[in-house]
Amino acid sequence: MSDILSSEAKAFLSQPLQLFINGGWQASKNGGNTDVINPSNGQTVAKVASGDEADVNVAVEVADLAFQEWSKRTPESRAAMLNKLANALEDKIDVLAQLEALDVGKAYVNAKGFDIPFGIDCVRYYADLATQAEYEKPLHLQDIDARVHRVPYGVCGFIFPWNFPFDLLMWNVMPALAAGNTVVIKPAELTPLTTLYFCKIAEEVGIPAGVINVVVGAGRKVGTPLVQHPKIRRISFTGSSGVGKQIAAMCGERPIPCKLELGGKGAAVVFEDADLDKAATQLAGAITLNTGQVCCTATRWLIHESIYDQFVEKVTATLKATKIGPGLDPDTQMGPLVSQAQQDTVLQYLDKGLSEGAEAILNGGALSISGSEGGFYVSPYLLGGSADNICFREEIFGPAAYLVKFKTETEALELVNSLDYGLANSVFSEDLTRCQRVAEKMIAGNSWINAHNVFAYGLPYGGINKSGVGGGVNCPETFYDYLRDLTIARPLG
Ligand code: NAD
């Protein structure tokens, strides 16, 4: 384990990590544990209890009891508690960043500079919104005295993937808590560390027992019973489109509301008048940030034929200069993939893309890093050719992109909109009128101009089609998603 780890992070990892239920730590009822692997060297860094339906049942019951008190607090009281939590998390940014880098393999500098502080901002954002929200909405109707009375749902369930454990936890759970719901969370089995450390902080600041509960475990053993539990009132699922469909079907049976944030295959359109240095930096960054394991990132690069060679020269130079290494090394710009399985998937796509006739623009592949030999490293690769290639159509989730040349705006838009995914796309041009026009015609939840991966609180983020449904995150609407409307009406006269 790297020396950069603080004594606090080491102490946290040295104990058996358990499930967090009813404000305390519990072994799983079946006694099971799983190893948490450091993707940077393939070594085990911690053992974590691995639960099943029996633990889910207890967690939902205590969350239901806790709801009685938490939901009755004033919004100001909940906001004060969440602001206290934000302050305590801020004191531990470095520990959280170390644990995130260790767990996911992501570059520590990014975790410390972006993921963790940005996630903490989310706590404050929803704490503020809770104090400003409209819980009673008068309706001005003829002959009826009426209002909408907004109340929290009850126990909400959350299922998360492994790529941004801390930010996704904050983006999804904070609006629910601020609105007065209680939560049962299933983190990805590969990356539970910052979620559990967050519980330790929540316990220390005195978030009441049962308001936040975490059950670690496999999808079918923990995720499915969580979705199917009769006392779960809402589900938020972030993960692959395939599993998302199954979750939606389960929610549909009861039915309960379901927020799905799913996979993507984002496009970037680079026009002939684009600032090519900026476009190359942004797009190289898009596939190296978190080693390309970013749902909304740009992996289909549509480049105007007149600047294709120039762009390729710039972007390959940037990618070749990217420093690849262990997540915890402060000099690392791109870490390993999260697991052996993910490394295999990314390398298989390279083989399949080439066998379907793609041109290798930048040769990448498995990489061994001296001193970190067991890590799951892959250097970036760029393929190019026709748009019927598997690497243009399917989500790879690694440091890879597929380039296609285009001649006209219409042709570029057809290529962007040729897949069922609809998460995020971008357009690069110095002609802002053209950018706005193209941005409006790209079919997705998010269109970005002269940048890719643009996030802020107040900027709604979500997908459509195979990329999600249910309102997205990071905006006031997300807060209202966690309040149900009750219409109260009295005829006059
Ligand atoms: P995944 O769908 O395999 O797993 C996500 C979570 O679902 C995990 O916690 C897993 O244990 C659980 N799960 C799996 N099967 C289940 C089942 N049958 N019932 C209940 N729970 C089950 O996804 P992943 O591989 O962990 O993450 C990568 C995917 O997540 C990519 O497709 C990526 O695009 C997507 N993602 C989307 C967003 C977004 O905001 N749209 C953000 C991050 C990741």
mmCIF file of C-alpha atoms in Angstrom, residues 59-429:
data_model
loop_
_atom_site.group_PDB
_atom_site.id
_atom_site.type_symbol
_atom_site.label_atom_id
_atom_site.label_comp_id
_atom_site.label_asym_id
_atom_site.label_seq_id
_atom_site.Cartn_x
_atom_site.Cartn_y
_atom_site.Cartn_z
ATOM 1 C CA ALA A 59 -32.127 -1.943 7.106
ATOM 2 C CA VAL A 60 -35.482 -1.088 5.518
ATOM 3 C CA GLU A 61 -37.368 -1.652 8.778
ATOM 4 C CA VAL A 62 -35.071 0.645 10.792
ATOM 5 C CA ALA A 63 -35.160 3.245 8.027
ATOM 6 C CA ASP A 64 -38.954 3.109 8.121
ATOM 7 C CA LEU A 65 -38.931 3.717 11.877
ATOM 8 C CA ALA A 66 -36.392 6.544 11.545
ATOM 9 C CA PHE A 67 -38.596 8.163 8.891
ATOM 10 C CA GLN A 68 -41.226 8.892 11.547
ATOM 11 C CA GLU A 69 -38.855 11.320 13.281
ATOM 12 C CA TRP A 70 -36.653 12.583 10.399
ATOM 13 C CA SER A 71 -39.634 13.502 8.200
ATOM 14 C CA LYS A 72 -41.239 15.505 11.018
ATOM 15 C CA ARG A 73 -38.219 17.724 11.581
ATOM 16 C CA THR A 74 -38.372 21.184 10.098
ATOM 17 C CA PRO A 75 -36.446 21.671 6.836
ATOM 18 C CA GLU A 76 -34.185 24.068 8.764
ATOM 19 C CA SER A 77 -33.335 21.352 11.282
ATOM 20 C CA ARG A 78 -32.477 18.849 8.557
ATOM 21 C CA ALA A 79 -30.468 21.502 6.690
ATOM 22 C CA ALA A 80 -28.494 22.332 9.836
ATOM 23 C CA MET A 81 -27.663 18.640 10.275
ATOM 24 C CA LEU A 82 -26.590 18.302 6.645
ATOM 25 C CA ASN A 83 -24.443 21.439 6.822
ATOM 26 C CA LYS A 84 -22.745 19.975 9.898
ATOM 27 C CA LEU A 85 -22.149 16.808 7.881
ATOM 28 C CA ALA A 86 -20.686 18.857 4.999
ATOM 29 C CA ASN A 87 -18.264 20.599 7.387
ATOM 30 C CA ALA A 88 -17.136 17.278 8.836
ATOM 31 C CA LEU A 89 -16.663 15.771 5.367
ATOM 32 C CA GLU A 90 -14.652 18.816 4.349
ATOM 33 C CA ASP A 91 -12.247 18.185 7.209
ATOM 34 C CA LYS A 92 -11.657 14.726 5.716
ATOM 35 C CA ILE A 93 -11.272 15.581 2.025
ATOM 36 C CA ASP A 94 -7.807 14.100 1.927
ATOM 37 C CA VAL A 95 -8.806 10.799 3.557
ATOM 38 C CA LEU A 96 -11.841 10.515 1.281
ATOM 39 C CA ALA A 97 -9.698 11.265 -1.796
ATOM 40 C CA GLN A 98 -7.144 8.635 -0.774
ATOM 41 C CA LEU A 99 -9.816 6.007 -0.229
ATOM 42 C CA GLU A 100 -11.511 6.843 -3.551
ATOM 43 C CA ALA A 101 -8.199 6.663 -5.445
ATOM 44 C CA LEU A 102 -7.302 3.406 -3.729
ATOM 45 C CA ASP A 103 -10.693 1.819 -4.359
ATOM 46 C CA VAL A 104 -11.439 2.907 -7.941
ATOM 47 C CA GLY A 105 -7.845 3.314 -9.137
ATOM 48 C CA LYS A 106 -8.584 6.908 -10.163
ATOM 49 C CA ALA A 107 -5.919 9.605 -10.033
ATOM 50 C CA TYR A 108 -5.642 10.968 -6.493
ATOM 51 C CA VAL A 109 -5.209 14.533 -7.833
ATOM 52 C CA ASN A 110 -8.597 14.307 -9.525
ATOM 53 C CA ALA A 111 -10.276 12.755 -6.496
ATOM 54 C CA LYS A 112 -8.870 15.445 -4.223
ATOM 55 C CA GLY A 113 -9.292 18.333 -6.637
ATOM 56 C CA PHE A 114 -12.681 17.443 -8.027
ATOM 57 C CA ASP A 115 -14.663 14.358 -6.953
ATOM 58 C CA ILE A 116 -14.632 14.839 -3.206
ATOM 59 C CA PRO A 117 -14.999 18.647 -2.888
ATOM 60 C CA PHE A 118 -17.632 18.697 -5.633
ATOM 61 C CA GLY A 119 -19.557 15.955 -3.838
ATOM 62 C CA ILE A 120 -19.449 17.917 -0.590
ATOM 63 C CA ASP A 121 -20.807 21.015 -2.370
ATOM 64 C CA CYS A 122 -23.833 18.887 -3.170
ATOM 65 C CA VAL A 123 -24.622 18.416 0.519
ATOM 66 C CA ARG A 124 -24.773 22.190 0.988
ATOM 67 C CA TYR A 125 -26.704 22.724 -2.243
ATOM 68 C CA TYR A 126 -29.568 20.482 -1.115
ATOM 69 C CA ALA A 127 -29.426 21.706 2.481
ATOM 70 C CA ASP A 128 -30.046 25.230 1.117
ATOM 71 C CA LEU A 129 -32.775 24.070 -1.239
ATOM 72 C CA ALA A 130 -34.566 22.340 1.628
ATOM 73 C CA THR A 131 -34.920 25.670 3.416
ATOM 74 C CA GLN A 132 -36.200 27.469 0.315
ATOM 75 C CA ALA A 133 -38.487 24.815 -1.183
ATOM 76 C CA GLU A 134 -42.224 25.260 -1.628
ATOM 77 C CA TYR A 135 -43.878 22.590 0.521
ATOM 78 C CA GLU A 136 -47.351 24.121 0.173
ATOM 79 C CA LYS A 137 -48.485 25.330 -3.232
ATOM 80 C CA PRO A 138 -51.807 27.196 -3.273
ATOM 81 C CA LEU A 139 -53.942 26.534 -6.373
ATOM 82 C CA HIS A 140 -56.030 29.442 -7.618
ATOM 83 C CA LEU A 141 -59.184 27.782 -8.902
ATOM 84 C CA GLN A 142 -62.753 28.888 -9.381
ATOM 85 C CA ASP A 143 -65.085 27.541 -6.678
ATOM 86 C CA ILE A 144 -62.509 25.200 -5.134
ATOM 87 C CA ASP A 145 -60.187 25.925 -2.267
ATOM 88 C CA ALA A 146 -57.165 23.800 -3.140
ATOM 89 C CA ARG A 147 -53.477 23.335 -2.546
ATOM 90 C CA VAL A 148 -50.684 20.877 -3.259
ATOM 91 C CA HIS A 149 -49.164 19.589 -0.043
ATOM 92 C CA ARG A 150 -45.677 18.128 -0.597
ATOM 93 C CA VAL A 151 -44.383 15.419 1.709
ATOM 94 C CA PRO A 152 -41.445 12.998 1.617
ATOM 95 C CA TYR A 153 -42.040 9.444 0.392
ATOM 96 C CA GLY A 154 -40.570 7.314 3.167
ATOM 97 C CA VAL A 155 -37.680 4.879 2.714
ATOM 98 C CA CYS A 156 -35.854 5.353 -0.589
ATOM 99 C CA GLY A 157 -33.509 2.726 -2.058
ATOM 100 C CA PHE A 158 -30.295 3.523 -3.946
ATOM 101 C CA ILE A 159 -28.110 1.273 -6.079
ATOM 102 C CA PHE A 160 -24.780 2.565 -7.370
ATOM 103 C CA PRO A 161 -22.040 1.609 -9.865
ATOM 104 C CA TRP A 162 -18.309 1.690 -9.181
ATOM 105 C CA ASN A 163 -17.021 4.595 -11.255
ATOM 106 C CA PHE A 164 -17.801 7.682 -9.097
ATOM 107 C CA PRO A 165 -18.800 6.213 -5.730
ATOM 108 C CA PHE A 166 -18.671 9.423 -3.691
ATOM 109 C CA ASP A 167 -20.172 11.881 -6.174
ATOM 110 C CA LEU A 168 -22.994 9.568 -7.215
ATOM 111 C CA LEU A 169 -23.782 8.942 -3.553
ATOM 112 C CA MET A 170 -24.013 12.698 -2.893
ATOM 113 C CA TRP A 171 -25.915 13.577 -6.092
ATOM 114 C CA ASN A 172 -28.603 11.001 -5.430
ATOM 115 C CA VAL A 173 -28.892 10.573 -1.682
ATOM 116 C CA MET A 174 -28.620 14.239 -0.579
ATOM 117 C CA PRO A 175 -31.847 15.457 -2.222
ATOM 118 C CA ALA A 176 -33.691 12.518 -0.651
ATOM 119 C CA LEU A 177 -32.348 13.200 2.846
ATOM 120 C CA ALA A 178 -32.833 16.959 2.599
ATOM 121 C CA ALA A 179 -36.461 16.405 1.604
ATOM 122 C CA GLY A 180 -37.063 14.273 4.707
ATOM 123 C CA ASN A 181 -36.759 10.704 3.409
ATOM 124 C CA THR A 182 -34.605 7.989 4.937
ATOM 125 C CA VAL A 183 -32.329 5.846 2.802
ATOM 126 C CA VAL A 184 -30.995 2.332 2.257
ATOM 127 C CA ILE A 185 -27.966 2.310 -0.015
ATOM 128 C CA LYS A 186 -26.300 -0.495 -1.945
ATOM 129 C CA PRO A 187 -22.881 0.612 -3.175
ATOM 130 C CA ALA A 188 -21.088 -1.302 -5.921
ATOM 131 C CA GLU A 189 -19.463 -4.364 -4.392
ATOM 132 C CA LEU A 190 -16.145 -3.379 -6.041
ATOM 133 C CA THR A 191 -15.957 0.115 -4.494
ATOM 134 C CA PRO A 192 -17.669 0.510 -1.099
ATOM 135 C CA LEU A 193 -14.907 2.356 0.770
ATOM 136 C CA THR A 194 -15.914 6.031 0.605
ATOM 137 C CA THR A 195 -19.574 5.127 1.148
ATOM 138 C CA LEU A 196 -18.638 3.367 4.395
ATOM 139 C CA TYR A 197 -16.278 6.148 5.448
ATOM 140 C CA PHE A 198 -19.102 8.634 4.772
ATOM 141 C CA CYS A 199 -21.259 6.611 7.223
ATOM 142 C CA LYS A 200 -18.539 6.885 9.849
ATOM 143 C CA ILE A 201 -18.654 10.682 9.489
ATOM 144 C CA ALA A 202 -22.465 10.698 9.508
ATOM 145 C CA GLU A 203 -22.383 8.688 12.737
ATOM 146 C CA GLU A 204 -19.870 11.118 14.293
ATOM 147 C CA VAL A 205 -21.926 14.230 13.482
ATOM 148 C CA GLY A 206 -25.040 12.634 14.929
ATOM 149 C CA ILE A 207 -27.265 11.926 11.932
ATOM 150 C CA PRO A 208 -30.029 10.011 13.733
ATOM 151 C CA ALA A 209 -29.839 6.204 13.732
ATOM 152 C CA GLY A 210 -31.652 4.597 10.813
ATOM 153 C CA VAL A 211 -31.714 7.692 8.578
ATOM 154 C CA ILE A 212 -28.757 6.413 6.504
ATOM 155 C CA ASN A 213 -28.176 2.665 6.066
ATOM 156 C CA VAL A 214 -25.708 0.853 3.831
ATOM 157 C CA VAL A 215 -25.840 -2.805 2.838
ATOM 158 C CA VAL A 216 -22.866 -3.956 0.765
ATOM 159 C CA GLY A 217 -23.272 -7.035 -1.397
ATOM 160 C CA ALA A 218 -23.956 -8.484 -4.816
ATOM 161 C CA GLY A 219 -26.593 -7.088 -7.147
ATOM 162 C CA ARG A 220 -29.002 -9.997 -7.039
ATOM 163 C CA LYS A 221 -28.475 -10.666 -3.317
ATOM 164 C CA VAL A 222 -28.845 -7.094 -2.047
ATOM 165 C CA GLY A 223 -30.025 -4.913 -4.952
ATOM 166 C CA THR A 224 -32.982 -7.068 -5.996
ATOM 167 C CA PRO A 225 -34.486 -7.528 -2.502
ATOM 168 C CA LEU A 226 -33.989 -3.819 -1.889
ATOM 169 C CA VAL A 227 -35.996 -2.901 -4.989
ATOM 170 C CA GLN A 228 -38.667 -5.485 -4.152
ATOM 171 C CA HIS A 229 -39.072 -4.647 -0.463
ATOM 172 C CA PRO A 230 -42.685 -3.526 0.129
ATOM 173 C CA LYS A 231 -41.641 -0.627 2.363
ATOM 174 C CA ILE A 232 -39.334 0.908 -0.253
ATOM 175 C CA ARG A 233 -41.204 3.894 -1.713
ATOM 176 C CA ARG A 234 -38.788 5.013 -4.451
ATOM 177 C CA ILE A 235 -35.752 3.613 -6.213
ATOM 178 C CA SER A 236 -32.790 5.397 -7.717
ATOM 179 C CA PHE A 237 -30.531 3.210 -9.836
ATOM 180 C CA THR A 238 -27.294 4.291 -11.494
ATOM 181 C CA GLY A 239 -25.589 1.686 -13.636
ATOM 182 C CA SER A 240 -25.729 -0.146 -16.931
ATOM 183 C CA SER A 241 -28.682 0.072 -19.309
ATOM 184 C CA GLY A 242 -29.188 -3.713 -19.142
ATOM 185 C CA VAL A 243 -29.561 -3.884 -15.355
ATOM 186 C CA GLY A 244 -31.515 -0.609 -15.402
ATOM 187 C CA LYS A 245 -34.216 -2.249 -17.530
ATOM 188 C CA GLN A 246 -34.547 -5.066 -14.981
ATOM 189 C CA ILE A 247 -34.832 -2.564 -12.125
ATOM 190 C CA ALA A 248 -37.488 -0.589 -14.022
ATOM 191 C CA ALA A 249 -39.470 -3.791 -14.609
ATOM 192 C CA MET A 250 -39.353 -4.652 -10.883
ATOM 193 C CA CYS A 251 -40.439 -1.118 -9.935
ATOM 194 C CA GLY A 252 -43.204 -1.322 -12.528
ATOM 195 C CA GLU A 253 -44.728 -4.354 -10.836
ATOM 196 C CA ARG A 254 -45.638 -2.514 -7.635
ATOM 197 C CA PRO A 255 -45.469 0.233 -9.071
ATOM 198 C CA ILE A 256 -43.063 2.700 -7.427
ATOM 199 C CA PRO A 257 -41.227 5.686 -8.937
ATOM 200 C CA CYS A 258 -37.834 4.876 -10.325
ATOM 201 C CA LYS A 259 -34.996 7.185 -11.300
ATOM 202 C CA LEU A 260 -32.600 5.569 -13.758
ATOM 203 C CA GLU A 261 -29.188 7.002 -14.664
ATOM 204 C CA LEU A 262 -27.750 4.596 -17.221
ATOM 205 C CA GLY A 263 -24.997 4.025 -19.760
ATOM 206 C CA GLY A 264 -23.975 6.267 -22.615
ATOM 207 C CA LYS A 265 -22.038 6.513 -25.848
ATOM 208 C CA GLY A 266 -21.524 10.255 -26.166
ATOM 209 C CA ALA A 267 -20.490 11.944 -29.380
ATOM 210 C CA ALA A 268 -18.344 15.036 -29.931
ATOM 211 C CA VAL A 269 -18.660 16.926 -33.215
ATOM 212 C CA VAL A 270 -15.564 18.910 -34.168
ATOM 213 C CA PHE A 271 -16.201 21.399 -36.993
ATOM 214 C CA GLU A 272 -13.562 22.825 -39.332
ATOM 215 C CA ASP A 273 -13.518 26.188 -37.470
ATOM 216 C CA ALA A 274 -13.094 24.710 -33.988
ATOM 217 C CA ASP A 275 -10.242 25.690 -31.695
ATOM 218 C CA LEU A 276 -8.363 22.449 -32.315
ATOM 219 C CA ASP A 277 -6.040 22.751 -29.336
ATOM 220 C CA LYS A 278 -9.032 23.098 -27.056
ATOM 221 C CA ALA A 279 -10.957 20.288 -28.744
ATOM 222 C CA ALA A 280 -7.948 17.952 -28.561
ATOM 223 C CA THR A 281 -7.374 18.747 -24.879
ATOM 224 C CA GLN A 282 -11.034 18.319 -23.999
ATOM 225 C CA LEU A 283 -11.444 15.044 -25.872
ATOM 226 C CA ALA A 284 -8.176 13.509 -24.716
ATOM 227 C CA GLY A 285 -9.324 14.469 -21.211
ATOM 228 C CA ALA A 286 -12.700 12.866 -21.871
ATOM 229 C CA ILE A 287 -11.178 9.399 -22.290
ATOM 230 C CA THR A 288 -8.435 9.690 -19.678
ATOM 231 C CA LEU A 289 -10.571 11.179 -16.865
ATOM 232 C CA ASN A 290 -11.293 8.240 -14.552
ATOM 233 C CA THR A 291 -9.602 6.091 -17.242
ATOM 234 C CA GLY A 292 -12.575 6.650 -19.529
ATOM 235 C CA GLN A 293 -14.965 4.997 -17.081
ATOM 236 C CA VAL A 294 -17.386 7.904 -17.322
ATOM 237 C CA CYS A 295 -20.973 7.294 -18.458
ATOM 238 C CA CYS A 296 -21.412 10.654 -20.216
ATOM 239 C CA THR A 297 -17.995 10.990 -21.759
ATOM 240 C CA ALA A 298 -17.291 11.454 -25.484
ATOM 241 C CA THR A 299 -16.201 8.227 -27.142
ATOM 242 C CA ARG A 300 -17.490 8.829 -30.679
ATOM 243 C CA TRP A 301 -15.476 11.645 -32.190
ATOM 244 C CA LEU A 302 -16.944 13.059 -35.391
ATOM 245 C CA ILE A 303 -14.281 15.172 -37.068
ATOM 246 C CA HIS A 304 -14.718 17.398 -40.122
ATOM 247 C CA GLU A 305 -12.693 15.839 -42.935
ATOM 248 C CA SER A 306 -10.770 19.076 -43.633
ATOM 249 C CA ILE A 307 -9.134 19.163 -40.173
ATOM 250 C CA TYR A 308 -9.082 15.431 -39.423
ATOM 251 C CA ASP A 309 -5.300 14.926 -39.808
ATOM 252 C CA GLN A 310 -4.451 18.064 -37.820
ATOM 253 C CA PHE A 311 -6.824 17.055 -35.013
ATOM 254 C CA VAL A 312 -5.465 13.504 -34.907
ATOM 255 C CA GLU A 313 -1.923 14.794 -34.626
ATOM 256 C CA LYS A 314 -2.813 17.046 -31.679
ATOM 257 C CA VAL A 315 -4.961 14.562 -29.794
ATOM 258 C CA THR A 316 -2.546 11.656 -30.138
ATOM 259 C CA ALA A 317 0.296 13.866 -28.865
ATOM 260 C CA THR A 318 -1.791 14.762 -25.801
ATOM 261 C CA LEU A 319 -2.756 11.147 -25.142
ATOM 262 C CA LYS A 320 0.818 9.906 -25.515
ATOM 263 C CA ALA A 321 1.950 12.501 -22.958
ATOM 264 C CA THR A 322 -0.608 11.360 -20.355
ATOM 265 C CA LYS A 323 1.138 9.948 -17.312
ATOM 266 C CA ILE A 324 -0.330 6.544 -16.477
ATOM 267 C CA GLY A 325 0.315 5.089 -13.047
ATOM 268 C CA PRO A 326 -1.116 3.966 -9.713
ATOM 269 C CA GLY A 327 -4.126 5.960 -8.538
ATOM 270 C CA LEU A 328 -2.425 7.059 -5.345
ATOM 271 C CA ASP A 329 0.703 8.406 -7.057
ATOM 272 C CA PRO A 330 0.301 12.223 -6.996
ATOM 273 C CA ASP A 331 1.914 12.444 -10.460
ATOM 274 C CA THR A 332 -0.573 10.066 -12.050
ATOM 275 C CA GLN A 333 -2.952 11.592 -14.581
ATOM 276 C CA MET A 334 -4.655 8.320 -15.514
ATOM 277 C CA GLY A 335 -4.901 5.249 -13.294
ATOM 278 C CA PRO A 336 -5.787 1.630 -14.077
ATOM 279 C CA LEU A 337 -9.227 0.268 -14.925
ATOM 280 C CA VAL A 338 -11.301 -0.747 -11.939
ATOM 281 C CA SER A 339 -10.937 -4.538 -12.250
ATOM 282 C CA GLN A 340 -9.472 -7.401 -14.198
ATOM 283 C CA ALA A 341 -12.905 -7.950 -15.781
ATOM 284 C CA GLN A 342 -13.065 -4.323 -16.958
ATOM 285 C CA GLN A 343 -9.535 -4.564 -18.351
ATOM 286 C CA ASP A 344 -10.537 -7.709 -20.272
ATOM 287 C CA THR A 345 -13.652 -5.981 -21.645
ATOM 288 C CA VAL A 346 -11.738 -2.933 -22.863
ATOM 289 C CA LEU A 347 -9.064 -5.079 -24.549
ATOM 290 C CA GLN A 348 -11.692 -7.332 -26.143
ATOM 291 C CA TYR A 349 -13.353 -4.282 -27.704
ATOM 292 C CA LEU A 350 -10.008 -3.304 -29.219
ATOM 293 C CA ASP A 351 -9.691 -6.759 -30.815
ATOM 294 C CA LYS A 352 -13.291 -6.778 -32.008
ATOM 295 C CA GLY A 353 -13.031 -3.258 -33.450
ATOM 296 C CA LEU A 354 -9.893 -4.162 -35.383
ATOM 297 C CA SER A 355 -11.344 -7.444 -36.624
ATOM 298 C CA GLU A 356 -14.342 -5.506 -37.976
ATOM 299 C CA GLY A 357 -11.959 -3.426 -40.074
ATOM 300 C CA ALA A 358 -11.201 -0.365 -37.913
ATOM 301 C CA GLU A 359 -7.954 1.498 -38.493
ATOM 302 C CA ALA A 360 -5.688 1.779 -35.415
ATOM 303 C CA ILE A 361 -5.024 5.528 -35.146
ATOM 304 C CA LEU A 362 -3.320 5.240 -31.765
ATOM 305 C CA ASN A 363 -2.154 1.820 -30.648
ATOM 306 C CA GLY A 364 -3.020 1.170 -27.037
ATOM 307 C CA GLY A 365 -3.326 -1.952 -24.980
ATOM 308 C CA ALA A 366 -2.443 -3.713 -21.752
ATOM 309 C CA LEU A 367 0.330 -1.984 -19.882
ATOM 310 C CA SER A 368 2.602 -3.077 -17.071
ATOM 311 C CA ILE A 369 3.740 -0.400 -14.622
ATOM 312 C CA SER A 370 6.993 -1.029 -12.828
ATOM 313 C CA GLY A 371 6.363 -1.527 -9.113
ATOM 314 C CA SER A 372 2.606 -2.000 -9.704
ATOM 315 C CA GLU A 373 2.725 -5.124 -11.844
ATOM 316 C CA GLY A 374 -0.619 -6.597 -10.784
ATOM 317 C CA GLY A 375 -2.586 -3.471 -11.803
ATOM 318 C CA PHE A 376 -5.259 -3.377 -14.507
ATOM 319 C CA TYR A 377 -3.634 -0.810 -16.796
ATOM 320 C CA VAL A 378 -4.563 -0.096 -20.408
ATOM 321 C CA SER A 379 -3.012 2.716 -22.429
ATOM 322 C CA PRO A 380 -5.449 4.806 -24.500
ATOM 323 C CA TYR A 381 -6.376 3.629 -27.970
ATOM 324 C CA LEU A 382 -8.055 5.403 -30.884
ATOM 325 C CA LEU A 383 -9.752 3.553 -33.708
ATOM 326 C CA GLY A 384 -11.282 5.022 -36.840
ATOM 327 C CA GLY A 385 -13.309 4.107 -39.878
ATOM 328 C CA SER A 386 -16.936 3.491 -40.686
ATOM 329 C CA ALA A 387 -19.773 4.015 -38.209
ATOM 330 C CA ASP A 388 -20.986 0.436 -38.355
ATOM 331 C CA ASN A 389 -18.049 -0.726 -36.208
ATOM 332 C CA ILE A 390 -18.845 -2.254 -32.794
ATOM 333 C CA CYS A 391 -16.552 0.297 -31.124
ATOM 334 C CA PHE A 392 -18.663 3.131 -32.518
ATOM 335 C CA ARG A 393 -21.935 1.553 -31.385
ATOM 336 C CA GLU A 394 -21.299 0.034 -27.940
ATOM 337 C CA GLU A 395 -20.232 1.498 -24.601
ATOM 338 C CA ILE A 396 -16.633 0.381 -23.924
ATOM 339 C CA PHE A 397 -16.052 2.197 -20.628
ATOM 340 C CA GLY A 398 -12.324 2.625 -20.914
ATOM 341 C CA PRO A 399 -9.670 4.951 -22.403
ATOM 342 C CA ALA A 400 -10.840 4.503 -25.984
ATOM 343 C CA ALA A 401 -12.533 6.506 -28.724
ATOM 344 C CA TYR A 402 -13.701 5.867 -32.269
ATOM 345 C CA LEU A 403 -13.200 8.544 -34.940
ATOM 346 C CA VAL A 404 -15.387 9.098 -38.004
ATOM 347 C CA LYS A 405 -14.893 11.813 -40.660
ATOM 348 C CA PHE A 406 -17.839 13.904 -41.815
ATOM 349 C CA LYS A 407 -18.450 16.469 -44.553
ATOM 350 C CA THR A 408 -21.679 18.292 -43.595
ATOM 351 C CA GLU A 409 -23.564 19.343 -40.465
ATOM 352 C CA THR A 410 -26.500 17.149 -41.468
ATOM 353 C CA GLU A 411 -24.247 14.125 -41.805
ATOM 354 C CA ALA A 412 -22.668 14.823 -38.396
ATOM 355 C CA LEU A 413 -26.088 15.093 -36.727
ATOM 356 C CA GLU A 414 -27.242 11.849 -38.312
ATOM 357 C CA LEU A 415 -24.186 10.108 -36.880
ATOM 358 C CA VAL A 416 -24.712 11.629 -33.408
ATOM 359 C CA ASN A 417 -28.352 10.546 -33.347
ATOM 360 C CA SER A 418 -27.800 7.102 -34.852
ATOM 361 C CA LEU A 419 -27.727 5.230 -31.511
ATOM 362 C CA ASP A 420 -30.370 4.610 -28.856
ATOM 363 C CA TYR A 421 -28.189 6.083 -26.101
ATOM 364 C CA GLY A 422 -29.032 9.657 -25.089
ATOM 365 C CA LEU A 423 -26.839 10.898 -22.272
ATOM 366 C CA ALA A 424 -24.472 13.658 -23.414
ATOM 367 C CA ASN A 425 -22.895 15.029 -26.596
ATOM 368 C CA SER A 426 -20.760 18.036 -27.418
ATOM 369 C CA VAL A 427 -20.098 20.355 -30.344
ATOM 370 C CA PHE A 428 -16.864 22.264 -31.021
ATOM 371 C CA SER A 429 -16.906 25.327 -33.298
#
